[in-house]
PDB file of C-alpha atoms in Angstrom:
ATOM      1  CA  MET Z  28      -0.060  -0.301  -0.200  1.00 80.00           C
ATOM      2  CA  ARG Z  29       2.962   2.211   0.698  1.00 85.00           C
ATOM      3  CA  ARG Z  30       4.366   1.582  -2.178  1.00 86.00           C
ATOM      4  CA  ARG Z  31       1.342   2.290  -4.375  1.00 86.00           C
ATOM      5  CA  PHE Z  32       0.823   5.645  -2.350  1.00 86.00           C
ATOM      6  CA  ALA Z  33       4.047   5.970  -3.271  1.00 87.00           C
ATOM      7  CA  THR Z  34       4.306   5.996  -6.593  1.00 86.00           C
ATOM      8  CA  LEU Z  35       0.853   7.897  -6.801  1.00 83.00           C
ATOM      9  CA  VAL Z  36       2.818  10.596  -5.641  1.00 85.00           C
ATOM     10  CA  ALA Z  37       5.378  10.491  -8.140  1.00 87.00           C
ATOM     11  CA  TRP Z  38       2.922  10.254 -11.104  1.00 83.00           C
ATOM     12  CA  SER Z  39       1.168  13.812  -9.296  1.00 84.00           C
ATOM     13  CA  LYS Z  40       4.516  15.377  -9.839  1.00 86.00           C
ATOM     14  CA  THR Z  41       4.416  14.434 -13.622  1.00 85.00           C
ATOM     15  CA  HIS Z  42       3.363  17.299 -16.565  1.00 79.00           C
ATOM     16  CA  GLU Z  43      -0.011  14.677 -17.155  1.00 77.00           C
ATOM     17  CA  GLY Z  44      -0.920  14.932 -12.688  1.00 81.00           C
ATOM     18  CA  ARG Z  45      -0.258  17.902 -12.511  1.00 84.00           C
ATOM     19  CA  LYS Z  46      -2.428  18.810 -15.106  1.00 81.00           C
ATOM     20  CA  ILE Z  47      -5.267  16.434 -13.601  1.00 81.00           C
ATOM     21  CA  ILE Z  48      -4.742  17.746 -10.971  1.00 86.00           C
ATOM     22  CA  ARG Z  49      -4.989  20.868 -11.597  1.00 86.00           C
ATOM     23  CA  PHE Z  50      -8.242  20.284 -13.706  1.00 83.00           C
ATOM     24  CA  THR Z  51     -10.132  19.008 -11.132  1.00 86.00           C
ATOM     25  CA  SER Z  52      -9.278  21.621  -8.433  1.00 91.00           C
ATOM     26  CA  VAL Z  53     -10.589  23.536 -11.114  1.00 90.00           C
ATOM     27  CA  SER Z  54     -13.653  21.533 -11.115  1.00 89.00           C
ATOM     28  CA  ALA Z  55     -13.911  21.709  -7.188  1.00 92.00           C
ATOM     29  CA  ILE Z  56     -13.620  25.680  -7.278  1.00 95.00           C
ATOM     30  CA  SER Z  57     -16.065  26.146  -9.549  1.00 93.00           C
ATOM     31  CA  THR Z  58     -18.544  23.822  -7.869  1.00 93.00           C
ATOM     32  CA  VAL Z  59     -17.581  26.207  -4.739  1.00 95.00           C
ATOM     33  CA  VAL Z  60     -19.154  28.814  -6.573  1.00 97.00           C
ATOM     34  CA  SER Z  61     -21.776  27.668  -8.278  1.00 96.00           C
ATOM     35  CA  ASN Z  62     -23.147  26.231  -4.881  1.00 95.00           C
ATOM     36  CA  THR Z  63     -22.158  29.860  -3.043  1.00 97.00           C
ATOM     37  CA  THR Z  64     -23.936  31.460  -5.873  1.00 97.00           C
ATOM     38  CA  ILE Z  65     -27.225  29.371  -5.802  1.00 96.00           C
ATOM     39  CA  ILE Z  66     -27.711  29.125  -2.146  1.00 96.00           C
ATOM     40  CA  ILE Z  67     -27.367  33.379  -2.126  1.00 97.00           C
ATOM     41  CA  VAL Z  68     -29.657  33.816  -4.998  1.00 97.00           C
ATOM     42  CA  TYR Z  69     -31.798  31.460  -3.804  1.00 96.00           C
ATOM     43  CA  GLY Z  70     -31.328  31.122  -0.113  1.00 95.00           C
ATOM     44  CA  LEU Z  71     -32.028  35.113  -0.200  1.00 96.00           C
ATOM     45  CA  LYS Z  72     -34.918  34.812  -2.881  1.00 95.00           C
ATOM     46  CA  ILE Z  73     -33.428  36.917  -5.219  1.00 96.00           C
ATOM     47  CA  ILE Z  74     -34.046  33.853  -7.639  1.00 96.00           C
ATOM     48  CA  LYS Z  75     -36.768  32.322  -6.590  1.00 90.00           C
ATOM     49  CA  GLY Z  76     -36.982  29.351  -8.943  1.00 93.00           C
ATOM     50  CA  GLU Z  77     -34.374  26.661  -8.118  1.00 94.00           C
ATOM     51  CA  VAL Z  78     -34.253  25.621 -11.795  1.00 94.00           C
ATOM     52  CA  TYR Z  79     -33.519  29.524 -12.353  1.00 96.00           C
ATOM     53  CA  ALA Z  80     -31.149  29.574  -9.393  1.00 96.00           C
ATOM     54  CA  THR Z  81     -29.227  26.312 -10.225  1.00 95.00           C
ATOM     55  CA  VAL Z  82     -28.685  28.485 -14.321  1.00 95.00           C
ATOM     56  CA  PHE Z  83     -28.117  31.356 -12.566  1.00 97.00           C
ATOM     57  CA  GLY Z  84     -25.628  30.316 -10.630  1.00 96.00           C
ATOM     58  CA  ASN Z  85     -23.610  28.075 -12.853  1.00 95.00           C
ATOM     59  CA  LEU Z  86     -23.203  30.651 -15.537  1.00 96.00           C
ATOM     60  CA  VAL Z  87     -21.590  32.622 -12.695  1.00 97.00           C
ATOM     61  CA  ALA Z  88     -18.843  29.891 -12.191  1.00 95.00           C
ATOM     62  CA  THR Z  89     -18.717  29.213 -15.843  1.00 93.00           C
ATOM     63  CA  LEU Z  90     -16.072  32.449 -15.972  1.00 93.00           C
ATOM     64  CA  PRO Z  91     -13.468  31.593 -13.188  1.00 94.00           C
ATOM     65  CA  SER Z  92     -13.880  28.168 -14.759  1.00 90.00           C
ATOM     66  CA  TYR Z  93     -12.439  29.112 -18.000  1.00 89.00           C
ATOM     67  CA  TYR Z  94      -9.725  31.253 -17.091  1.00 90.00           C
ATOM     68  CA  LEU Z  95      -8.089  29.110 -14.707  1.00 91.00           C
ATOM     69  CA  ASN Z  96      -8.773  25.927 -16.498  1.00 84.00           C
ATOM     70  CA  ARG Z  97      -7.647  28.141 -19.579  1.00 86.00           C
ATOM     71  CA  THR Z  98      -4.410  30.195 -17.027  1.00 88.00           C
ATOM     72  CA  TRP Z  99      -3.612  27.410 -14.823  1.00 87.00           C
ATOM     73  CA  THR Z 100      -4.784  24.436 -16.037  1.00 80.00           C
ATOM     74  CA  TRP Z 101      -3.384  24.402 -19.760  1.00 78.00           C
ATOM     75  CA  GLY Z 102      -0.844  27.247 -18.971  1.00 81.00           C
ATOM     76  CA  LYS Z 103      -2.202  28.904 -22.126  1.00 83.00           C
ATOM     77  CA  LYS Z 104      -1.646  33.036 -21.881  1.00 85.00           C
ATOM     78  CA  GLY Z 105      -3.055  35.733 -24.839  1.00 88.00           C
ATOM     79  CA  ARG Z 106      -6.187  36.131 -26.037  1.00 89.00           C
ATOM     80  CA  SER Z 107      -8.686  33.155 -26.216  1.00 85.00           C
ATOM     81  CA  HIS Z 108      -9.507  31.577 -29.475  1.00 84.00           C
ATOM     82  CA  VAL Z 109     -12.700  31.348 -30.332  1.00 86.00           C
ATOM     83  CA  ARG Z 110     -13.545  28.039 -32.222  1.00 82.00           C
ATOM     84  CA  ARG Z 111     -10.644  26.763 -30.562  1.00 80.00           C
ATOM     85  CA  GLU Z 112     -10.941  27.398 -26.313  1.00 82.00           C
ATOM     86  CA  ILE Z 113     -14.006  29.033 -26.360  1.00 85.00           C
ATOM     87  CA  ILE Z 114     -17.014  27.123 -28.578  1.00 86.00           C
ATOM     88  CA  PRO Z 115     -14.965  23.953 -27.386  1.00 82.00           C
ATOM     89  CA  PHE Z 116     -15.643  25.113 -23.400  1.00 84.00           C
ATOM     90  CA  TRP Z 117     -18.910  26.989 -23.199  1.00 87.00           C
ATOM     91  CA  THR Z 118     -20.387  23.873 -25.559  1.00 87.00           C
ATOM     92  CA  MET Z 119     -19.569  21.639 -22.539  1.00 85.00           C
ATOM     93  CA  SER Z 120     -20.396  24.024 -19.825  1.00 87.00           C
ATOM     94  CA  LEU Z 121     -23.558  24.778 -21.109  1.00 91.00           C
ATOM     95  CA  LEU Z 122     -23.999  21.129 -21.808  1.00 90.00           C
ATOM     96  CA  GLY Z 123     -23.271  21.097 -18.009  1.00 89.00           C
ATOM     97  CA  ILE Z 124     -26.067  23.847 -17.176  1.00 92.00           C
ATOM     98  CA  SER Z 125     -28.185  21.617 -18.603  1.00 92.00           C
ATOM     99  CA  PHE Z 126     -27.786  18.225 -16.261  1.00 89.00           C
ATOM    100  CA  SER Z 127     -27.516  20.472 -13.613  1.00 92.00           C
ATOM    101  CA  MET Z 128     -30.697  22.016 -14.653  1.00 93.00           C
ATOM    102  CA  LEU Z 129     -32.644  18.722 -14.577  1.00 93.00           C
ATOM    103  CA  GLY Z 130     -30.900  18.490 -10.713  1.00 92.00           C
ATOM    104  CA  GLY Z 131     -32.852  21.712  -9.790  1.00 93.00           C
ATOM    105  CA  ALA Z 132     -35.926  20.653 -11.878  1.00 94.00           C
ATOM    106  CA  TYR Z 133     -36.064  17.026  -9.400  1.00 94.00           C
ATOM    107  CA  ALA Z 134     -35.337  19.321  -5.888  1.00 94.00           C
ATOM    108  CA  GLY Z 135     -37.928  22.210  -7.009  1.00 93.00           C
ATOM    109  CA  SER Z 136     -40.641  19.418  -7.982  1.00 95.00           C
ATOM    110  CA  LEU Z 137     -39.089  17.583  -4.073  1.00 94.00           C
ATOM    111  CA  VAL Z 138     -39.300  21.326  -2.686  1.00 94.00           C
ATOM    112  CA  ALA Z 139     -43.104  21.711  -4.202  1.00 94.00           C
ATOM    113  CA  HIS Z 140     -43.771  18.235  -2.838  1.00 95.00           C
ATOM    114  CA  HIS Z 141     -43.486  19.149   0.466  1.00 95.00           C
ATOM    115  CA  PRO Z 142     -44.216  23.365   1.150  1.00 94.00           C
ATOM    116  CA  GLU Z 143     -43.772  22.560   4.960  1.00 95.00           C
ATOM    117  CA  TRP Z 144     -40.157  22.611   4.741  1.00 94.00           C
ATOM    118  CA  PRO Z 145     -37.950  25.912   5.889  1.00 95.00           C
ATOM    119  CA  HIS Z 146     -36.796  27.377   3.221  1.00 94.00           C
ATOM    120  CA  ILE Z 147     -32.959  26.978   3.948  1.00 95.00           C
ATOM    121  CA  LEU Z 148     -34.052  23.259   4.141  1.00 95.00           C
ATOM    122  CA  ALA Z 149     -34.844  23.771   0.067  1.00 94.00           C
ATOM    123  CA  THR Z 150     -32.157  26.056  -0.420  1.00 95.00           C
ATOM    124  CA  PHE Z 151     -29.527  23.550   0.303  1.00 94.00           C
ATOM    125  CA  ILE Z 152     -31.353  21.051  -1.363  1.00 95.00           C
ATOM    126  CA  VAL Z 153     -31.550  23.063  -4.560  1.00 94.00           C
ATOM    127  CA  ALA Z 154     -27.429  23.192  -3.471  1.00 94.00           C
ATOM    128  CA  PHE Z 155     -27.086  19.352  -3.284  1.00 95.00           C
ATOM    129  CA  ALA Z 156     -29.321  18.193  -6.832  1.00 94.00           C
ATOM    130  CA  ASN Z 157     -26.684  21.104  -8.041  1.00 92.00           C
ATOM    131  CA  LEU Z 158     -23.564  19.408  -6.652  1.00 92.00           C
ATOM    132  CA  ALA Z 159     -24.826  16.040  -7.371  1.00 93.00           C
ATOM    133  CA  SER Z 160     -25.515  16.862 -11.014  1.00 92.00           C
ATOM    134  CA  PHE Z 161     -22.095  18.447 -11.306  1.00 88.00           C
ATOM    135  CA  GLY Z 162     -20.580  15.085 -10.134  1.00 88.00           C
ATOM    136  CA  VAL Z 163     -22.994  12.402 -12.259  1.00 89.00           C
ATOM    137  CA  PHE Z 164     -21.797  14.965 -15.396  1.00 86.00           C
ATOM    138  CA  TRP Z 165     -17.799  15.869 -14.397  1.00 82.00           C
ATOM    139  CA  VAL Z 166     -17.472  11.209 -14.046  1.00 81.00           C
ATOM    140  CA  LEU Z 167     -19.833  11.081 -17.064  1.00 80.00           C
ATOM    141  CA  LYS Z 168     -17.836  13.544 -19.217  1.00 74.00           C
ATOM    142  CA  LEU Z 169     -14.697  11.547 -18.333  1.00 68.00           C
ATOM    143  CA  LYS Z 170     -16.292   8.132 -19.359  1.00 70.00           C
ATOM    144  CA  VAL Z 171     -17.051   9.575 -22.276  1.00 66.00           C
ATOM    145  CA  PHE Z 172     -14.054  11.679 -22.927  1.00 56.00           C
ATOM    146  CA  ASN Z 173     -11.899   8.256 -21.563  1.00 57.00           C
ATOM    147  CA  ARG Z 174     -14.549   6.258 -24.554  1.00 60.00           C
ATOM    148  CA  ILE Z 175     -13.740   8.709 -27.605  1.00 51.00           C
ATOM    149  CA  PHE Z 176     -10.468   8.241 -26.778  1.00 48.00           C
ATOM    150  CA  HIS Z 177      -9.850   5.116 -26.510  1.00 51.00           C
ATOM    151  CA  VAL Z 178      -8.532   5.707 -22.838  1.00 48.00           C
ATOM    152  CA  ASN Z 179      -9.119   3.541 -19.768  1.00 54.00           C
ATOM    153  CA  GLU Z 180      -7.663   5.952 -17.703  1.00 53.00           C
ATOM    154  CA  PHE Z 181      -6.807   4.039 -14.485  1.00 55.00           C
ATOM    155  CA  ALA Z 182      -4.680   1.565 -17.287  1.00 58.00           C
ATOM    156  CA  ASP Z 183      -2.343   4.195 -18.566  1.00 56.00           C
ATOM    157  CA  VAL Z 184      -1.709   6.000 -14.751  1.00 56.00           C
ATOM    158  CA  ASP Z 185      -0.385   2.099 -14.305  1.00 58.00           C
ATOM    159  CA  GLU Z 186       1.349   1.686 -16.946  1.00 60.00           C
ATOM    160  CA  HIS Z 187       2.750   5.342 -16.016  1.00 55.00           C
ATOM    161  CA  LEU Z 188       3.979   4.254 -12.542  1.00 57.00           C
ATOM    162  CA  ARG Z 189       5.052   0.572 -13.727  1.00 64.00           C
ATOM    163  CA  ARG Z 190       7.357   2.757 -15.950  1.00 63.00           C
ATOM    164  CA  GLU Z 191       8.869   5.480 -13.519  1.00 57.00           C
ATOM    165  CA  GLU Z 192       8.743   2.196 -10.917  1.00 60.00           C
ATOM    166  CA  SER Z 193      11.502   0.789 -12.725  1.00 66.00           C
ATOM    167  CA  ALA Z 194      13.705   3.718 -14.648  1.00 61.00           C
TER     168      ALA Z 194
END
């Protein structure tokens, strides 16, 4: 187990390992931004609808996500390229937001069926639905990309770690 952990730590110091860790970190930051925004706008009744609050929170989180991924994860500088960077990023973001809308709709129906619940509980249900939707979409996105590019992430990581161990 220690040896496995040591090889994982060594992998995390490689270029690919750092990139994956940074991408995951940006995802975590984006999730905090979107859920905080949802809690504020829905919790304070600035936006009353669960789906609208979810869409707004995710749109707000998309801006730092793009900037952080572009500059920190992939190390890009200068002007963004519309066709190669902005359109693909916003396409994936809008798919993710659409998926989160399903979570918001489910949270809305759950809250509507329980009008006796306090608004603070409803707020956290909406935020949790957004978090769960994001998590499911993130895993689905990883699986789709792995299938498209014929990548078995665990086998590739294991192979990379074996090569580093023998070097």
